[in-house]
Short mmCIF file of C-alpha atoms in Angstrom, two decimals:
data_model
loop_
_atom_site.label_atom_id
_atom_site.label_comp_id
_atom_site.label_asym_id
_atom_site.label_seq_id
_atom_site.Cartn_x
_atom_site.Cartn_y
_atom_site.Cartn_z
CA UNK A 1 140.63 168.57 169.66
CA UNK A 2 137.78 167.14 171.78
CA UNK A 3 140.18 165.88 174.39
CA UNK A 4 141.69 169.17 174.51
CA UNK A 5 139.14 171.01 175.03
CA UNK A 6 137.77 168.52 177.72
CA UNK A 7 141.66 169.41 179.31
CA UNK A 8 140.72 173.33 179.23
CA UNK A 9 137.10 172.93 181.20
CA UNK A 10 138.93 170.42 183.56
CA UNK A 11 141.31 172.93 184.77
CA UNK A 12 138.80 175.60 184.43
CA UNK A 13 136.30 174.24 186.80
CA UNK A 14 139.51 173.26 189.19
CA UNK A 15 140.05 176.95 189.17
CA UNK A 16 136.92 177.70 189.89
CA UNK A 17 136.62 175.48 192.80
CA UNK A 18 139.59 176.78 193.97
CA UNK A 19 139.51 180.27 194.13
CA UNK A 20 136.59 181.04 196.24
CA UNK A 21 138.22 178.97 199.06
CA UNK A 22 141.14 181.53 198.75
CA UNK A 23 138.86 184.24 198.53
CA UNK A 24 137.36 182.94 201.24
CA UNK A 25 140.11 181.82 203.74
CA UNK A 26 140.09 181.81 206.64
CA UNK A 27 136.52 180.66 206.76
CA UNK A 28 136.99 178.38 210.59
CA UNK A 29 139.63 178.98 213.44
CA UNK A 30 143.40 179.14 212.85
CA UNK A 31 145.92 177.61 215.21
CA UNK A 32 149.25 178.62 215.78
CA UNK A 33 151.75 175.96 217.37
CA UNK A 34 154.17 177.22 219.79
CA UNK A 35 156.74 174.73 220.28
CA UNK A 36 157.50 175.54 223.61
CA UNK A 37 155.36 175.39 226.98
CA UNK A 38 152.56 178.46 228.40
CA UNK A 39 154.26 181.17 230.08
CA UNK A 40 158.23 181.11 228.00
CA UNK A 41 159.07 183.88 226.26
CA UNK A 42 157.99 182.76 222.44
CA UNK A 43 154.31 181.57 224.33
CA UNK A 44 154.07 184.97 225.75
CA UNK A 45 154.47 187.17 222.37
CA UNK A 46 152.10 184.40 220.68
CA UNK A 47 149.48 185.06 223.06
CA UNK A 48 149.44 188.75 222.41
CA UNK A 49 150.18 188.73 218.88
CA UNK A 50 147.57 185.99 218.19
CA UNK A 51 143.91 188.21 218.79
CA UNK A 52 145.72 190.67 216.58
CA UNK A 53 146.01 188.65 213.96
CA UNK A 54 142.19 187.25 214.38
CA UNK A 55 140.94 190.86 214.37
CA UNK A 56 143.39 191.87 211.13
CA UNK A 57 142.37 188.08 209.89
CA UNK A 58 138.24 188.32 210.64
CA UNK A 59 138.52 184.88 212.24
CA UNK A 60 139.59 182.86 215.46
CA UNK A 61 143.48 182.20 215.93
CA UNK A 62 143.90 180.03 218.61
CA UNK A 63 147.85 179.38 220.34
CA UNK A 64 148.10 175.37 221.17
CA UNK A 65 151.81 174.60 222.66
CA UNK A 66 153.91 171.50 221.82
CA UNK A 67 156.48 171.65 224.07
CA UNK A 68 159.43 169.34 223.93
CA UNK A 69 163.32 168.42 222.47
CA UNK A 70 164.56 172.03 222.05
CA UNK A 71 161.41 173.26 220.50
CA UNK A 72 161.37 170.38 217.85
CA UNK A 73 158.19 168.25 218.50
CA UNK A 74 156.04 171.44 218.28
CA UNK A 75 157.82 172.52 215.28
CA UNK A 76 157.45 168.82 213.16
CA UNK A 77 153.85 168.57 214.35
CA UNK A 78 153.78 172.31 212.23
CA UNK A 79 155.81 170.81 209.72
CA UNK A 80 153.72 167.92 208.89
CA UNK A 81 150.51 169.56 209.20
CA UNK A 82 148.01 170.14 206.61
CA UNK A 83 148.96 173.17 203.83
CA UNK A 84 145.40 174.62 203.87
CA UNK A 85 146.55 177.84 206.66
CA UNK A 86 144.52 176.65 209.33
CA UNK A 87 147.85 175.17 211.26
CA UNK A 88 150.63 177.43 211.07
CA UNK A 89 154.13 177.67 213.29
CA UNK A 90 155.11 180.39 215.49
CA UNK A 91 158.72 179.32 216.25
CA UNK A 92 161.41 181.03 217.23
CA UNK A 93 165.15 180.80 216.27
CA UNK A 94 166.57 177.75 217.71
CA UNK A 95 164.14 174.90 216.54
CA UNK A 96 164.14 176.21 213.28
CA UNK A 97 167.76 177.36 212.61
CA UNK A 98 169.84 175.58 215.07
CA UNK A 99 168.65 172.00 215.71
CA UNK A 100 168.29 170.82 212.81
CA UNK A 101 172.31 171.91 212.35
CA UNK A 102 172.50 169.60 215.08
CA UNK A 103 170.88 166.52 214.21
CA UNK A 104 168.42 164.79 211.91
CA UNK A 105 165.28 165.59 212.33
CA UNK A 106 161.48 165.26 210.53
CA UNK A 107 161.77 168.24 209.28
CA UNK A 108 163.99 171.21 207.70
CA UNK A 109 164.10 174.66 206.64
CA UNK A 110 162.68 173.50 203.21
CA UNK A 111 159.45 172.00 205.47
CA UNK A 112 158.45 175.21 205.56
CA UNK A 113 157.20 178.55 203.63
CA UNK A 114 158.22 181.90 205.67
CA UNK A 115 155.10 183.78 206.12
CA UNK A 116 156.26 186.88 208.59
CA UNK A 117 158.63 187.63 211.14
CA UNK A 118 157.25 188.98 214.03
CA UNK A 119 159.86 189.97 216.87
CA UNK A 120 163.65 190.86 216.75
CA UNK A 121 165.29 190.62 220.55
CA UNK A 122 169.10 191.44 220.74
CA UNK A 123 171.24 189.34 222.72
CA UNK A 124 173.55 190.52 225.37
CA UNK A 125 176.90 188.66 226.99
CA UNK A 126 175.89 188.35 230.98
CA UNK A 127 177.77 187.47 233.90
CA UNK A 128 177.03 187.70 237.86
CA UNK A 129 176.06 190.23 239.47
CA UNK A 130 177.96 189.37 242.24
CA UNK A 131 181.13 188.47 239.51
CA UNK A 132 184.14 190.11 239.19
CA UNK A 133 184.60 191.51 236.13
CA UNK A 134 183.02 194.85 235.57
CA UNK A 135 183.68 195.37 231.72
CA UNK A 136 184.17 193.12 229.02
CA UNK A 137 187.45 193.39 228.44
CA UNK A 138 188.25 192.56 232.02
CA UNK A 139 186.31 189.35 231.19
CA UNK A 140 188.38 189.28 227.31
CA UNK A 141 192.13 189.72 229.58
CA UNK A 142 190.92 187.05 232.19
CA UNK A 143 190.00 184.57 229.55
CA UNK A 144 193.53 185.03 227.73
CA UNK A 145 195.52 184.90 231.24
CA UNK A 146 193.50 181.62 232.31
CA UNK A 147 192.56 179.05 229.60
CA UNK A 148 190.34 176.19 230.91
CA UNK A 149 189.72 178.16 233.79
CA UNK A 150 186.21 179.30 233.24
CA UNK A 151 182.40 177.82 231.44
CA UNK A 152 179.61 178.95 230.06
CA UNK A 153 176.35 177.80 230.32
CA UNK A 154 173.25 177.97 227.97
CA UNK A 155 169.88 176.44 228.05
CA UNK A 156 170.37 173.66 226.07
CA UNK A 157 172.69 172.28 223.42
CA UNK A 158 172.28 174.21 220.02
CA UNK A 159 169.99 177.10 221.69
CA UNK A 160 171.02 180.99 220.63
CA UNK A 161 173.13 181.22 224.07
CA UNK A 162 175.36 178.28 222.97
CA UNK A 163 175.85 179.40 218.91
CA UNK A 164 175.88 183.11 220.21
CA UNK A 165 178.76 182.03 223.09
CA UNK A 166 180.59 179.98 221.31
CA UNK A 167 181.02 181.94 218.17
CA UNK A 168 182.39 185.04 220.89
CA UNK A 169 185.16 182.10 222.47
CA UNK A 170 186.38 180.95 219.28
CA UNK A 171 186.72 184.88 218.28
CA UNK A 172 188.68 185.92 221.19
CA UNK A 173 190.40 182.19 220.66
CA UNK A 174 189.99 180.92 224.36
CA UNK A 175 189.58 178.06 225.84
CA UNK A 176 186.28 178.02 228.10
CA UNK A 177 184.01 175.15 227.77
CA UNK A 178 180.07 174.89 227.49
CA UNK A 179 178.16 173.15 230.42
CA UNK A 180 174.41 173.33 229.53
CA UNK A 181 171.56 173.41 231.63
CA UNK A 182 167.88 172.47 231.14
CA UNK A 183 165.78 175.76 230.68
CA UNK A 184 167.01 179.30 231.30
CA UNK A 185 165.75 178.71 235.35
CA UNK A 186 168.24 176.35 236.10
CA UNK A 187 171.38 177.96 233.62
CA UNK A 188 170.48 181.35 236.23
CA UNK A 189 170.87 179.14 239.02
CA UNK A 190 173.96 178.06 237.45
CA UNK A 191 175.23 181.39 237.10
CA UNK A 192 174.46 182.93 240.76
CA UNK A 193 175.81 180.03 242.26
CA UNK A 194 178.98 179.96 239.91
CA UNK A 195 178.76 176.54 238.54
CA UNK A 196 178.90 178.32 234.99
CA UNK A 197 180.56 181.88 234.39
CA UNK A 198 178.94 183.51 231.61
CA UNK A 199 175.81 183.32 229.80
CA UNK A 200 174.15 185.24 226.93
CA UNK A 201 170.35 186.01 226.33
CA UNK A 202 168.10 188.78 225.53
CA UNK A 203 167.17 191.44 227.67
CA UNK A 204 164.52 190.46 230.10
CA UNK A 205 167.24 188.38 231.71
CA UNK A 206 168.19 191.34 233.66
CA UNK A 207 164.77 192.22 235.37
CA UNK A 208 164.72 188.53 236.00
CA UNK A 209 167.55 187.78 237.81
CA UNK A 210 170.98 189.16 239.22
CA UNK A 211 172.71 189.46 236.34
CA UNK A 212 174.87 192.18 234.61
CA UNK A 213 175.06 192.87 231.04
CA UNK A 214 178.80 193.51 229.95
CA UNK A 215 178.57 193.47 225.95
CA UNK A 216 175.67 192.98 223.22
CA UNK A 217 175.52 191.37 220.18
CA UNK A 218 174.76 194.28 217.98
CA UNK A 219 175.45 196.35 215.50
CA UNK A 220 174.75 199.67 217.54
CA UNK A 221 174.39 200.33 221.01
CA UNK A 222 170.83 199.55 222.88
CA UNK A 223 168.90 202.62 223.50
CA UNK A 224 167.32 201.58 226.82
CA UNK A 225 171.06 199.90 227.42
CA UNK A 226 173.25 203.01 226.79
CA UNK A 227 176.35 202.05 228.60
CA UNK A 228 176.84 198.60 227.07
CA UNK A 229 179.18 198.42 224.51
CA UNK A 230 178.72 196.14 221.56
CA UNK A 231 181.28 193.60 220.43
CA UNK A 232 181.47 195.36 217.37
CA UNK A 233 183.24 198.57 219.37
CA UNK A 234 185.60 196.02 221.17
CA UNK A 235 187.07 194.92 217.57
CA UNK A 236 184.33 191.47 217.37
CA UNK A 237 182.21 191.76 214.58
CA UNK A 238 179.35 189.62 216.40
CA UNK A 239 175.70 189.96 216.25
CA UNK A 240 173.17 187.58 217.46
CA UNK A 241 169.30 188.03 217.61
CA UNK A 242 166.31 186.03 218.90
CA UNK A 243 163.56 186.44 216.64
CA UNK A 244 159.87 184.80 216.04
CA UNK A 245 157.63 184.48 213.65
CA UNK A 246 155.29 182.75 211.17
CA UNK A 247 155.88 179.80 209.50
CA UNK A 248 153.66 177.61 207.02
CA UNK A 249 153.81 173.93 205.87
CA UNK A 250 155.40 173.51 202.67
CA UNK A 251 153.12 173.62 199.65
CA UNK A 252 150.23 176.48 201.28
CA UNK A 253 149.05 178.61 198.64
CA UNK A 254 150.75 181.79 198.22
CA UNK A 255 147.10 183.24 197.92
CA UNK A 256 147.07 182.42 201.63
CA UNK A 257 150.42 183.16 202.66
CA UNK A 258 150.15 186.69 201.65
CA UNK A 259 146.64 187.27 203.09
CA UNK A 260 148.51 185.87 206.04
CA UNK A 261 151.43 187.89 205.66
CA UNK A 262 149.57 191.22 205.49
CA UNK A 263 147.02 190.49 208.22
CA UNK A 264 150.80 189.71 210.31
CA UNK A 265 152.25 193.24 209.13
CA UNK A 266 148.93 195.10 210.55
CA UNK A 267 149.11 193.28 213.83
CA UNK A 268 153.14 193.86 214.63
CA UNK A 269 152.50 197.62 213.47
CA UNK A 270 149.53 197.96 216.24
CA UNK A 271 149.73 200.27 218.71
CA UNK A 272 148.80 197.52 221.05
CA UNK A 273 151.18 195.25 220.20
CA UNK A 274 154.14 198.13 220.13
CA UNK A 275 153.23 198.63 223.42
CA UNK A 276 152.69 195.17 224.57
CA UNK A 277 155.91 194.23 222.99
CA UNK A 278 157.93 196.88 225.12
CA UNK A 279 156.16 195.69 227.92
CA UNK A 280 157.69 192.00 226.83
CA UNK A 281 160.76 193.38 226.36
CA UNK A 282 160.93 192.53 222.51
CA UNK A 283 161.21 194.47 219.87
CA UNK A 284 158.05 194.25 216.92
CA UNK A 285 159.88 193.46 213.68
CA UNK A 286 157.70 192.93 210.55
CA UNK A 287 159.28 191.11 207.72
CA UNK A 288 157.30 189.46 204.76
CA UNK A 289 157.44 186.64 202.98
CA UNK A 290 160.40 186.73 200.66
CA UNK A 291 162.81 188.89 202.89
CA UNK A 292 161.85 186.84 205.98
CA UNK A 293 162.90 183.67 203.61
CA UNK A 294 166.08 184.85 202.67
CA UNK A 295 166.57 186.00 206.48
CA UNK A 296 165.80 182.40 207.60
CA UNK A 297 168.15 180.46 204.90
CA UNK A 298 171.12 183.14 205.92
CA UNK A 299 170.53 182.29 209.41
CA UNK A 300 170.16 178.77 208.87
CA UNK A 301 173.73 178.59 206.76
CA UNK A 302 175.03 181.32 209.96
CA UNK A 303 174.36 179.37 212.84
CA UNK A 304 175.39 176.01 211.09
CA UNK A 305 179.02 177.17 209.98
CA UNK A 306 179.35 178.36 214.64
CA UNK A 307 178.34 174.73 215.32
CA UNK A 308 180.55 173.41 212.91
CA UNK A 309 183.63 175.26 214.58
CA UNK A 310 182.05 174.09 217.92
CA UNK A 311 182.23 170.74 216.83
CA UNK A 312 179.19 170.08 217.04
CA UNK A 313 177.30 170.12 213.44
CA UNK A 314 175.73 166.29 212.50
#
């Protein structure tokens, strides 16, 4: 009886020790790694999004970039971190969904608790300027009429350009290979100079460079893109999306992950960050913890089953 009740007060003071550092959090700065370098696109959201979440948060929130392999070496160093909330993630698609379909790495999904998506970009099938083809099923006949003819680039192996381009050639079932590049830059330079053919990406790519947009990976038409049709319409149920948002090492406290998680859901819904977001060309898109997971995991099993076909899954 004695040792039970010694039990009782040794998980009662625990608790007790516990929950005022809950209560409490976040009581020193917050740092969110970006696993990509200052100035990309995923760097450029976290840097507005990130004194939005300090105000919403009462604290400091500090963006520290670990650029390298695809977005991986930023996104382990998140992965291994301690699960106290004062080292999150803000990573974006491809180190957390596609990469690891590609090869071992330190880390996985299950590394992780979802906290909050934060942005939700479409992704639209490009093409030269200067190319040819004026419609997408110009580009769809060509294909058909020419196998092994044509390429398409992305930035890297297992990036959203290559899943998103080579899930649309094995649904038209052509024959165009992938040559990737290094970095968006040099895929664009690939493009204008007609190294590669086609390309996909969200849409900033078109105030960036001479590109047009001949078909989008979504479910309805673009409101700011009115006259580009979606795969759906052309009979290719396709949709792609480049999204960001908040990630947590495995084992944080829900306690923290839903102070977190709300303190995320006021930021994306300010008007400065709606505005700032437009201005970024992204679209805000709040999702919390549990419906972010189950987004994750579906996009995870998604993009693994399209580099599988591609022959290129581990």
């Amino acid at each position: 009886m004695k040792a039970l009740l010694r039990v009782f007060l040794l998980a009662a003071s625990v608790l007790m020790l516990c929950s005022p550092a809950m209560a409490d959090y976040p009581e020193r700065t917050v740092t969110l790694i970006v696993p990509f370098s200052a100035g990309g696109g995923t760097d450029s959201v976290a840097r507005v999004f990130a004194p939005l979440l300090a105000d919403a948060l009462d604290a400091n929130v500090i963006v520290k970039n670990v650029d390298g392999a695809s977005g991986t070496l930023g996104t382990a160093e998140a992965a291994k971190a301690k699960p106290d909330g004062y080292t999150l993630g803000f990573i974006p698609i491809g180190p957390m969904t596609c990469q690891p379909n590609l090869r071992n790495l330190p880390y996985s999904i299950d590394s992780f608790d979802a906290i909050a998506n934060v942005t939700l970009s479409p992704v639209l099938f490009y093409t030269a300027k200067s190319a040819k083809w004026n419609s997408m099923q110009e580009v769809i006949a060509d294909l058909k009429a020419n196998p092994g003819k044509y390429l398409y680039g992305s930035s890297g192996p297992g990036g959203m350009p290559h899943v998103a381009l080579a899930a649309t050639m094995e649904a038209l079932g052509v024959d165009v290979k992938h040559m990737p590049d290094k970095g968006t830059g040099p895929a664009m330079k690939s493009l204008a100079s007609g190294v590669i053919q086609f390309y996909a990406d969200t849409p900033p790519i078109l105030q960036q460079y001479d590109v047009k947009a001949l078909a989008a990976f979504t479910e309805e038409r673009i409101p700011s893109l009115p006259d580009v049709p979606t795969m759906k319409e052309l009979g290719y149920d396709l949709q792609f999306s480049v999204w960001r948002g908040i990630f947590a090492p495995k084992g944080t406290s829900p306690e923290i992950i839903e102070k977190v998680a709300a303190a995320s859901k006021k930021a994306v819904e300010s008007p400065k960050f709606q505005e700032m977001a437009k201005k970024l060309k992204t679209d805000p898109k709040y999702m919390g913890p549990q419906e972010f997971s189950k987004f994750v995991a579906s996009e995870f099993t998604k993009n693994g089953k399209i580099l599988e076909s591609a022959g290129l899954k581990k």
